[in-house]
Amino acid sequence: MNAQNYRLLPAWDPVLRFLHWWNVFFMSVQVATGAAFMVCGRGLGEALETKLVVIHGMAGLLFGGGLFGRILWLFIGPEDAQWRGMLPISPAQRRELAQTVSFYLKGFKGVISPSPSHNAFAGPVYLAYMIIASAQIASGSALLGLPDKLRAKALSGEIHETCFVLILAYAGAHLIAVFIHELTERHGLVAAMIHGKKTFTQEQADGLIEKHPHLNEGGRDERED
Amino acid sequence: MSGKINIVFGFFYLAFTAVLGPAFLVPQFGARGAAMAKAGEAVTAAQTTDASSAQKTAVALSSLMDALKAQQINGKGAHSHGNLEALLNIVAGFILLSLAIPGAFKKLLTLMFIVGALFHSGILYLGAVFGVMAAFKFIIIGEVSLIGGLVLMGVAVAMGIKGKDGCR
């Protein structure tokens, strides 16, 4: 039996990782409180509902801060975090996207090219999520400024509820995708979103370093003293 | 360079928001006092007359409404928040200059504090001083930008201030 060599390559920068977990936490708080409003309606009682609205609003603003930071990071962050790295604009990215879609359509069978960070299909999905989440923050902010009686009738209320469902669907699909990719590719995705490095076989790592030389030596060092 | 931009912006912005005090808010104190005095006189007149004098009661009510309107000083939010956000930019700029963090991260923080100030107190300024009420629709951008900037500044300080060995 041959021993397989593995190598850790830098995938996500610390700012992106922090923003990811920050947004996960506050999105979860919002989903929990939002679901309570949707399921219980007026059954919560006025006192509890008022408290939940405050928590929901505060979590929404804190989530909005993280989301806005991530959107700006699309333009000034490192290569893998930028919008250019997420949209299929180059022929190579379009090829990888087609390959990834075909991998999904075949029931997660076949070969998928290893990517240094997110895969070619995930990039556009994340961008779509950012647009929906922005609409969610904007509509939520508009709702917070309205009196109770008007909230139910407002257009922003309908947008907020629709985006809530879309975000829930996105979160579910994201978790399933992470689970399936982890099972089929074994790059240590969840751990990579904590310590920043994905696991590759030596052969995969060599191929990626050839395409992206900055991955060698632990990535780019952009520190400024 | 990133921190320097915040400091320069902060001082100029502070000048624009500080000037709101003497030029915009102080003159309102006189108007408020006059409205209160007028309402007081009208109420006294209504109280000392016959109960059937509807005209005097109406004048008293109208004066009271005017006095209440005068209490709502416009521009107070722009002045107080603007000053605070200008100082925040100055302080954040100084801190950014001393942090050892990636250049892109510094750019992000610089942008977030400037966008935050302009879209938060800047919009309050536009609304209160120039009456551009439509701008209030975009105030959420300033709010989330400032909140995100503050949170990420915490991360930047945790990452970028060197330990004991780094100071030697």
CSV table of N, CA and C in Angstrom, one decimal, chain A residues 56-180:
chain,number,residue,atom,x,y,z
A,56,HIS,N,-33.8,41.0,16.9
A,56,HIS,CA,-33.8,40.8,15.5
A,56,HIS,C,-33.2,42.0,14.8
A,57,GLY,N,-33.6,43.2,15.2
A,57,GLY,CA,-33.1,44.4,14.6
A,57,GLY,C,-31.6,44.6,14.8
A,58,MET,N,-31.1,44.3,16.0
A,58,MET,CA,-29.7,44.5,16.4
A,58,MET,C,-28.9,43.5,15.6
A,59,ALA,N,-29.3,42.2,15.6
A,59,ALA,CA,-28.6,41.2,14.8
A,59,ALA,C,-28.6,41.5,13.4
A,60,GLY,N,-29.7,42.1,12.9
A,60,GLY,CA,-29.7,42.5,11.4
A,60,GLY,C,-28.7,43.6,11.1
A,61,LEU,N,-28.5,44.6,12.0
A,61,LEU,CA,-27.5,45.6,11.7
A,61,LEU,C,-26.1,45.0,11.8
A,62,LEU,N,-25.9,44.2,12.8
A,62,LEU,CA,-24.5,43.6,12.9
A,62,LEU,C,-24.2,42.7,11.7
A,63,PHE,N,-25.3,41.9,11.3
A,63,PHE,CA,-25.1,41.1,10.1
A,63,PHE,C,-24.8,42.0,8.9
A,64,GLY,N,-25.6,43.1,8.8
A,64,GLY,CA,-25.4,44.1,7.7
A,64,GLY,C,-24.0,44.6,7.6
A,65,GLY,N,-23.4,44.9,8.8
A,65,GLY,CA,-22.1,45.4,8.9
A,65,GLY,C,-21.1,44.3,8.3
A,66,GLY,N,-21.3,43.1,8.6
A,66,GLY,CA,-20.4,42.0,8.1
A,66,GLY,C,-20.6,41.8,6.6
A,67,LEU,N,-21.9,41.9,6.2
A,67,LEU,CA,-22.2,41.7,4.7
A,67,LEU,C,-21.6,42.9,3.9
A,68,PHE,N,-21.7,44.1,4.4
A,68,PHE,CA,-21.2,45.2,3.7
A,68,PHE,C,-19.6,45.1,3.6
A,69,GLY,N,-19.0,44.7,4.7
A,69,GLY,CA,-17.6,44.4,4.7
A,69,GLY,C,-17.2,43.4,3.6
A,70,ARG,N,-18.0,42.3,3.5
A,70,ARG,CA,-17.7,41.3,2.6
A,70,ARG,C,-17.9,41.8,1.1
A,71,ILE,N,-18.9,42.7,0.9
A,71,ILE,CA,-19.1,43.2,-0.4
A,71,ILE,C,-18.0,44.1,-0.8
A,72,LEU,N,-17.5,44.9,0.1
A,72,LEU,CA,-16.3,45.8,-0.2
A,72,LEU,C,-15.1,44.9,-0.4
A,73,TRP,N,-15.0,43.8,0.3
A,73,TRP,CA,-13.8,42.9,0.2
A,73,TRP,C,-13.8,42.3,-1.2
A,74,LEU,N,-15.0,42.2,-1.9
A,74,LEU,CA,-15.1,41.7,-3.3
A,74,LEU,C,-14.2,42.6,-4.2
A,75,PHE,N,-14.0,43.8,-3.8
A,75,PHE,CA,-13.3,44.8,-4.7
A,75,PHE,C,-11.9,45.0,-4.3
A,76,ILE,N,-11.6,44.9,-3.0
A,76,ILE,CA,-10.2,45.3,-2.6
A,76,ILE,C,-9.5,44.1,-1.9
A,77,GLY,N,-10.2,43.0,-1.7
A,77,GLY,CA,-9.6,41.8,-1.1
A,77,GLY,C,-8.6,41.1,-2.0
A,78,PRO,N,-8.0,40.0,-1.5
A,78,PRO,CA,-7.1,39.2,-2.3
A,78,PRO,C,-7.8,38.5,-3.4
A,79,GLU,N,-7.0,38.0,-4.3
A,79,GLU,CA,-7.6,37.4,-5.6
A,79,GLU,C,-8.8,36.4,-5.4
A,80,ASP,N,-8.6,35.5,-4.5
A,80,ASP,CA,-9.7,34.5,-4.3
A,80,ASP,C,-11.0,35.1,-3.7
A,81,ALA,N,-10.8,36.2,-3.0
A,81,ALA,CA,-12.0,36.8,-2.4
A,81,ALA,C,-12.7,37.8,-3.3
A,82,GLN,N,-12.0,38.2,-4.4
A,82,GLN,CA,-12.5,39.2,-5.3
A,82,GLN,C,-13.7,38.7,-6.2
A,83,TRP,N,-14.4,39.7,-6.7
A,83,TRP,CA,-15.5,39.3,-7.6
A,83,TRP,C,-15.0,38.6,-8.9
A,84,ARG,N,-13.8,39.0,-9.3
A,84,ARG,CA,-13.2,38.4,-10.5
A,84,ARG,C,-13.0,36.9,-10.3
A,85,GLY,N,-12.7,36.6,-9.1
A,85,GLY,CA,-12.5,35.1,-8.8
A,85,GLY,C,-13.8,34.4,-8.7
A,86,MET,N,-14.9,35.1,-8.5
A,86,MET,CA,-16.2,34.4,-8.3
A,86,MET,C,-17.0,34.3,-9.5
A,87,LEU,N,-16.9,35.2,-10.5
A,87,LEU,CA,-17.7,35.1,-11.7
A,87,LEU,C,-16.9,34.4,-12.8
A,88,PRO,N,-17.6,33.6,-13.6
A,88,PRO,CA,-17.0,32.9,-14.7
A,88,PRO,C,-16.7,33.8,-15.9
A,89,ILE,N,-15.6,34.7,-15.7
A,89,ILE,CA,-15.4,35.6,-16.8
A,89,ILE,C,-14.2,35.2,-17.7
A,90,SER,N,-13.3,34.3,-17.2
A,90,SER,CA,-12.3,33.9,-18.1
A,90,SER,C,-12.6,32.5,-18.7
A,91,PRO,N,-12.1,32.1,-19.9
A,91,PRO,CA,-12.4,30.8,-20.4
A,91,PRO,C,-12.1,29.7,-19.5
A,92,ALA,N,-11.0,29.8,-18.7
A,92,ALA,CA,-10.7,28.7,-17.7
A,92,ALA,C,-11.8,28.6,-16.7
A,93,GLN,N,-12.3,29.8,-16.2
A,93,GLN,CA,-13.3,29.7,-15.2
A,93,GLN,C,-14.6,29.1,-15.8
A,94,ARG,N,-14.9,29.5,-17.0
A,94,ARG,CA,-16.1,28.9,-17.7
A,94,ARG,C,-16.0,27.4,-17.8
A,95,ARG,N,-14.8,27.0,-18.2
A,95,ARG,CA,-14.5,25.5,-18.3
A,95,ARG,C,-14.8,24.8,-17.0
A,96,GLU,N,-14.2,25.4,-15.9
A,96,GLU,CA,-14.4,24.8,-14.6
A,96,GLU,C,-15.9,24.8,-14.1
A,97,LEU,N,-16.6,25.9,-14.5
A,97,LEU,CA,-18.0,26.0,-14.2
A,97,LEU,C,-18.8,24.8,-14.9
A,98,ALA,N,-18.5,24.6,-16.2
A,98,ALA,CA,-19.2,23.6,-16.9
A,98,ALA,C,-18.9,22.2,-16.3
A,99,GLN,N,-17.6,22.1,-16.0
A,99,GLN,CA,-17.2,20.8,-15.4
A,99,GLN,C,-17.9,20.5,-14.0
A,100,THR,N,-18.0,21.6,-13.2
A,100,THR,CA,-18.7,21.5,-11.9
A,100,THR,C,-20.2,21.1,-12.1
A,101,VAL,N,-20.8,21.9,-13.0
A,101,VAL,CA,-22.3,21.6,-13.2
A,101,VAL,C,-22.5,20.2,-13.7
A,102,SER,N,-21.6,19.7,-14.6
A,102,SER,CA,-21.7,18.4,-15.1
A,102,SER,C,-21.5,17.3,-14.0
A,103,PHE,N,-20.6,17.7,-13.0
A,103,PHE,CA,-20.3,16.8,-11.9
A,103,PHE,C,-21.6,16.7,-11.0
A,104,TYR,N,-22.3,17.8,-10.8
A,104,TYR,CA,-23.5,17.8,-10.0
A,104,TYR,C,-24.6,17.0,-10.8
A,105,LEU,N,-24.8,17.3,-12.1
A,105,LEU,CA,-25.8,16.6,-12.9
A,105,LEU,C,-25.6,15.1,-12.9
A,106,LYS,N,-24.4,14.7,-12.9
A,106,LYS,CA,-24.2,13.2,-12.9
A,106,LYS,C,-24.3,12.6,-11.5
A,107,GLY,N,-24.8,13.3,-10.6
A,107,GLY,CA,-25.0,12.8,-9.3
A,107,GLY,C,-23.7,12.7,-8.5
A,108,PHE,N,-22.9,13.8,-8.6
A,108,PHE,CA,-21.6,13.9,-7.9
A,108,PHE,C,-20.7,12.8,-8.2
A,109,LYS,N,-20.7,12.4,-9.5
A,109,LYS,CA,-19.8,11.4,-10.0
A,109,LYS,C,-18.9,12.0,-11.1
A,110,GLY,N,-17.7,11.4,-11.2
A,110,GLY,CA,-16.8,11.9,-12.2
A,110,GLY,C,-15.7,12.7,-11.5
A,111,VAL,N,-14.9,13.4,-12.3
A,111,VAL,CA,-13.8,14.1,-11.7
A,111,VAL,C,-14.1,15.6,-11.8
A,112,ILE,N,-13.7,16.3,-10.7
A,112,ILE,CA,-13.8,17.7,-10.6
A,112,ILE,C,-12.5,18.3,-10.3
A,113,SER,N,-12.1,19.4,-11.0
A,113,SER,CA,-10.7,20.0,-10.8
A,113,SER,C,-10.7,20.6,-9.4
A,114,PRO,N,-9.6,20.4,-8.7
A,114,PRO,CA,-9.5,21.0,-7.4
A,114,PRO,C,-9.4,22.5,-7.6
A,115,SER,N,-10.0,23.3,-6.7
A,115,SER,CA,-9.9,24.7,-6.8
A,115,SER,C,-9.2,25.2,-5.5
A,116,PRO,N,-8.4,26.3,-5.5
A,116,PRO,CA,-7.8,26.7,-4.3
A,116,PRO,C,-8.7,27.2,-3.2
A,117,SER,N,-9.9,27.8,-3.6
A,117,SER,CA,-10.8,28.2,-2.6
A,117,SER,C,-12.2,27.6,-2.9
A,118,HIS,N,-13.2,28.5,-3.2
A,118,HIS,CA,-14.5,28.0,-3.6
A,118,HIS,C,-14.5,27.5,-5.0
A,119,ASN,N,-15.4,26.6,-5.4
A,119,ASN,CA,-15.4,26.1,-6.7
A,119,ASN,C,-16.1,27.0,-7.7
A,120,ALA,N,-16.1,26.7,-9.0
A,120,ALA,CA,-16.5,27.7,-10.0
A,120,ALA,C,-18.0,27.9,-9.9
A,121,PHE,N,-18.8,27.0,-9.4
A,121,PHE,CA,-20.3,27.1,-9.3
A,121,PHE,C,-20.6,27.9,-8.1
A,122,ALA,N,-19.9,27.8,-7.0
A,122,ALA,CA,-20.2,28.4,-5.8
A,122,ALA,C,-20.1,29.9,-5.9
A,123,GLY,N,-19.1,30.4,-6.7
A,123,GLY,CA,-18.8,31.9,-6.8
A,123,GLY,C,-20.1,32.6,-7.2
A,124,PRO,N,-20.7,32.3,-8.3
A,124,PRO,CA,-21.9,33.1,-8.7
A,124,PRO,C,-23.1,32.9,-7.7
A,125,VAL,N,-23.2,31.7,-7.1
A,125,VAL,CA,-24.2,31.5,-6.0
A,125,VAL,C,-24.0,32.4,-4.9
A,126,TYR,N,-22.7,32.6,-4.4
A,126,TYR,CA,-22.4,33.5,-3.3
A,126,TYR,C,-22.8,34.9,-3.6
A,127,LEU,N,-22.5,35.3,-4.9
A,127,LEU,CA,-22.8,36.7,-5.3
A,127,LEU,C,-24.3,36.9,-5.3
A,128,ALA,N,-25.1,35.9,-5.7
A,128,ALA,CA,-26.5,36.0,-5.7
A,128,ALA,C,-27.0,36.1,-4.3
A,129,TYR,N,-26.4,35.3,-3.4
A,129,TYR,CA,-26.8,35.4,-2.0
A,129,TYR,C,-26.5,36.8,-1.4
A,130,MET,N,-25.4,37.4,-1.8
A,130,MET,CA,-25.1,38.7,-1.3
A,130,MET,C,-26.1,39.7,-1.7
A,131,ILE,N,-26.6,39.6,-2.9
A,131,ILE,CA,-27.7,40.5,-3.4
A,131,ILE,C,-29.0,40.3,-2.6
A,132,ILE,N,-29.3,39.1,-2.4
A,132,ILE,CA,-30.6,38.8,-1.7
A,132,ILE,C,-30.4,39.2,-0.2
A,133,ALA,N,-29.3,39.0,0.4
A,133,ALA,CA,-29.1,39.4,1.8
A,133,ALA,C,-29.1,40.9,1.9
A,134,SER,N,-28.6,41.6,0.9
A,134,SER,CA,-28.6,43.1,0.9
A,134,SER,C,-30.0,43.6,0.9
A,135,ALA,N,-30.9,42.9,0.0
A,135,ALA,CA,-32.3,43.3,-0.1
A,135,ALA,C,-33.0,43.0,1.3
A,136,GLN,N,-32.5,41.9,1.9
A,136,GLN,CA,-33.1,41.6,3.2
A,136,GLN,C,-32.8,42.7,4.3
A,137,ILE,N,-31.5,43.1,4.3
A,137,ILE,CA,-31.1,44.2,5.2
A,137,ILE,C,-31.9,45.5,4.9
A,138,ALA,N,-32.0,45.8,3.7
A,138,ALA,CA,-32.7,47.1,3.3
A,138,ALA,C,-34.2,47.0,3.7
A,139,SER,N,-34.8,45.9,3.3
A,139,SER,CA,-36.2,45.8,3.7
A,139,SER,C,-36.5,45.7,5.2
A,140,GLY,N,-35.5,45.0,5.9
A,140,GLY,CA,-35.7,44.9,7.3
A,140,GLY,C,-35.5,46.3,8.0
A,141,SER,N,-34.6,47.1,7.5
A,141,SER,CA,-34.4,48.4,8.0
A,141,SER,C,-35.6,49.3,7.8
A,142,ALA,N,-36.2,49.2,6.6
A,142,ALA,CA,-37.5,49.9,6.3
A,142,ALA,C,-38.6,49.5,7.2
A,143,LEU,N,-38.7,48.2,7.5
A,143,LEU,CA,-39.7,47.7,8.4
A,143,LEU,C,-39.6,48.2,9.8
A,144,LEU,N,-38.3,48.2,10.3
A,144,LEU,CA,-38.1,48.7,11.7
A,144,LEU,C,-38.6,50.1,11.9
A,145,GLY,N,-38.5,50.9,10.8
A,145,GLY,CA,-39.0,52.3,11.0
A,145,GLY,C,-40.5,52.5,10.9
A,146,LEU,N,-41.2,51.4,10.6
A,146,LEU,CA,-42.7,51.5,10.5
A,146,LEU,C,-43.4,51.2,11.8
A,147,PRO,N,-44.6,51.8,12.0
A,147,PRO,CA,-45.4,51.4,13.2
A,147,PRO,C,-45.9,49.9,12.9
A,148,ASP,N,-46.2,49.3,14.0
A,148,ASP,CA,-46.6,47.8,14.0
A,148,ASP,C,-47.7,47.6,13.0
A,149,LYS,N,-48.8,48.5,13.0
A,149,LYS,CA,-49.9,48.2,12.1
A,149,LYS,C,-49.6,48.2,10.7
A,150,LEU,N,-48.6,49.1,10.3
A,150,LEU,CA,-48.3,49.2,8.9
A,150,LEU,C,-47.3,48.1,8.4
A,151,ARG,N,-46.6,47.5,9.3
A,151,ARG,CA,-45.6,46.5,8.9
A,151,ARG,C,-46.2,45.3,8.1
A,152,ALA,N,-47.4,44.9,8.5
A,152,ALA,CA,-48.0,43.7,7.8
A,152,ALA,C,-48.4,44.0,6.4
A,153,LYS,N,-48.7,45.3,6.1
A,153,LYS,CA,-49.2,45.7,4.8
A,153,LYS,C,-48.1,46.2,3.9
A,154,ALA,N,-46.9,46.5,4.4
A,154,ALA,CA,-45.9,47.1,3.6
A,154,ALA,C,-45.3,46.2,2.6
A,155,LEU,N,-44.9,46.8,1.5
A,155,LEU,CA,-44.2,46.0,0.4
A,155,LEU,C,-42.9,45.4,0.9
A,156,SER,N,-42.2,46.3,1.8
A,156,SER,CA,-40.9,45.8,2.4
A,156,SER,C,-41.1,44.5,3.2
A,157,GLY,N,-42.3,44.4,3.8
A,157,GLY,CA,-42.6,43.2,4.5
A,157,GLY,C,-42.6,41.9,3.6
A,158,GLU,N,-43.2,42.1,2.5
A,158,GLU,CA,-43.3,41.0,1.5
A,158,GLU,C,-41.9,40.6,1.0
A,159,ILE,N,-41.1,41.7,0.7
A,159,ILE,CA,-39.7,41.4,0.2
A,159,ILE,C,-39.0,40.7,1.3
A,160,HIS,N,-39.2,41.1,2.6
A,160,HIS,CA,-38.4,40.6,3.7
A,160,HIS,C,-38.8,39.1,3.9
A,161,GLU,N,-40.0,38.8,3.7
A,161,GLU,CA,-40.5,37.3,3.9
A,161,GLU,C,-39.9,36.5,2.8
A,162,THR,N,-40.0,37.0,1.5
A,162,THR,CA,-39.5,36.3,0.4
A,162,THR,C,-38.0,36.0,0.5
A,163,CYS,N,-37.3,37.1,0.8
A,163,CYS,CA,-35.8,36.9,1.0
A,163,CYS,C,-35.5,36.0,2.1
A,164,PHE,N,-36.3,36.0,3.2
A,164,PHE,CA,-36.1,35.1,4.3
A,164,PHE,C,-36.1,33.6,3.8
A,165,VAL,N,-37.1,33.3,3.0
A,165,VAL,CA,-37.2,31.9,2.5
A,165,VAL,C,-36.0,31.6,1.6
A,166,LEU,N,-35.7,32.6,0.7
A,166,LEU,CA,-34.5,32.3,-0.2
A,166,LEU,C,-33.2,32.1,0.6
A,167,ILE,N,-33.0,32.9,1.6
A,167,ILE,CA,-31.8,32.8,2.5
A,167,ILE,C,-31.8,31.4,3.2
A,168,LEU,N,-33.0,31.0,3.7
A,168,LEU,CA,-33.1,29.7,4.3
A,168,LEU,C,-32.7,28.6,3.3
A,169,ALA,N,-33.2,28.7,2.1
A,169,ALA,CA,-32.9,27.7,1.0
A,169,ALA,C,-31.4,27.7,0.7
A,170,TYR,N,-30.9,28.9,0.6
A,170,TYR,CA,-29.4,29.0,0.4
A,170,TYR,C,-28.6,28.4,1.5
A,171,ALA,N,-29.0,28.6,2.7
A,171,ALA,CA,-28.2,28.1,3.8
A,171,ALA,C,-28.3,26.6,3.8
A,172,GLY,N,-29.4,26.0,3.5
A,172,GLY,CA,-29.6,24.6,3.5
A,172,GLY,C,-28.8,24.0,2.3
A,173,ALA,N,-28.8,24.6,1.2
A,173,ALA,CA,-28.1,24.1,0.0
A,173,ALA,C,-26.6,24.2,0.3
A,174,HIS,N,-26.2,25.3,0.9
A,174,HIS,CA,-24.8,25.5,1.2
A,174,HIS,C,-24.2,24.4,2.2
A,175,LEU,N,-25.0,24.1,3.2
A,175,LEU,CA,-24.6,23.0,4.1
A,175,LEU,C,-24.5,21.7,3.4
A,176,ILE,N,-25.5,21.4,2.6
A,176,ILE,CA,-25.5,20.1,1.9
A,176,ILE,C,-24.3,20.0,0.9
A,177,ALA,N,-24.1,21.1,0.2
A,177,ALA,CA,-22.9,21.2,-0.7
A,177,ALA,C,-21.6,20.9,0.0
A,178,VAL,N,-21.4,21.6,1.1
A,178,VAL,CA,-20.2,21.4,1.9
A,178,VAL,C,-20.0,20.0,2.3
A,179,PHE,N,-21.2,19.3,2.8
A,179,PHE,CA,-21.1,17.9,3.2
A,179,PHE,C,-20.7,17.0,2.0
A,180,ILE,N,-21.4,17.3,0.9
A,180,ILE,CA,-21.1,16.4,-0.3
A,180,ILE,C,-19.7,16.6,-0.8
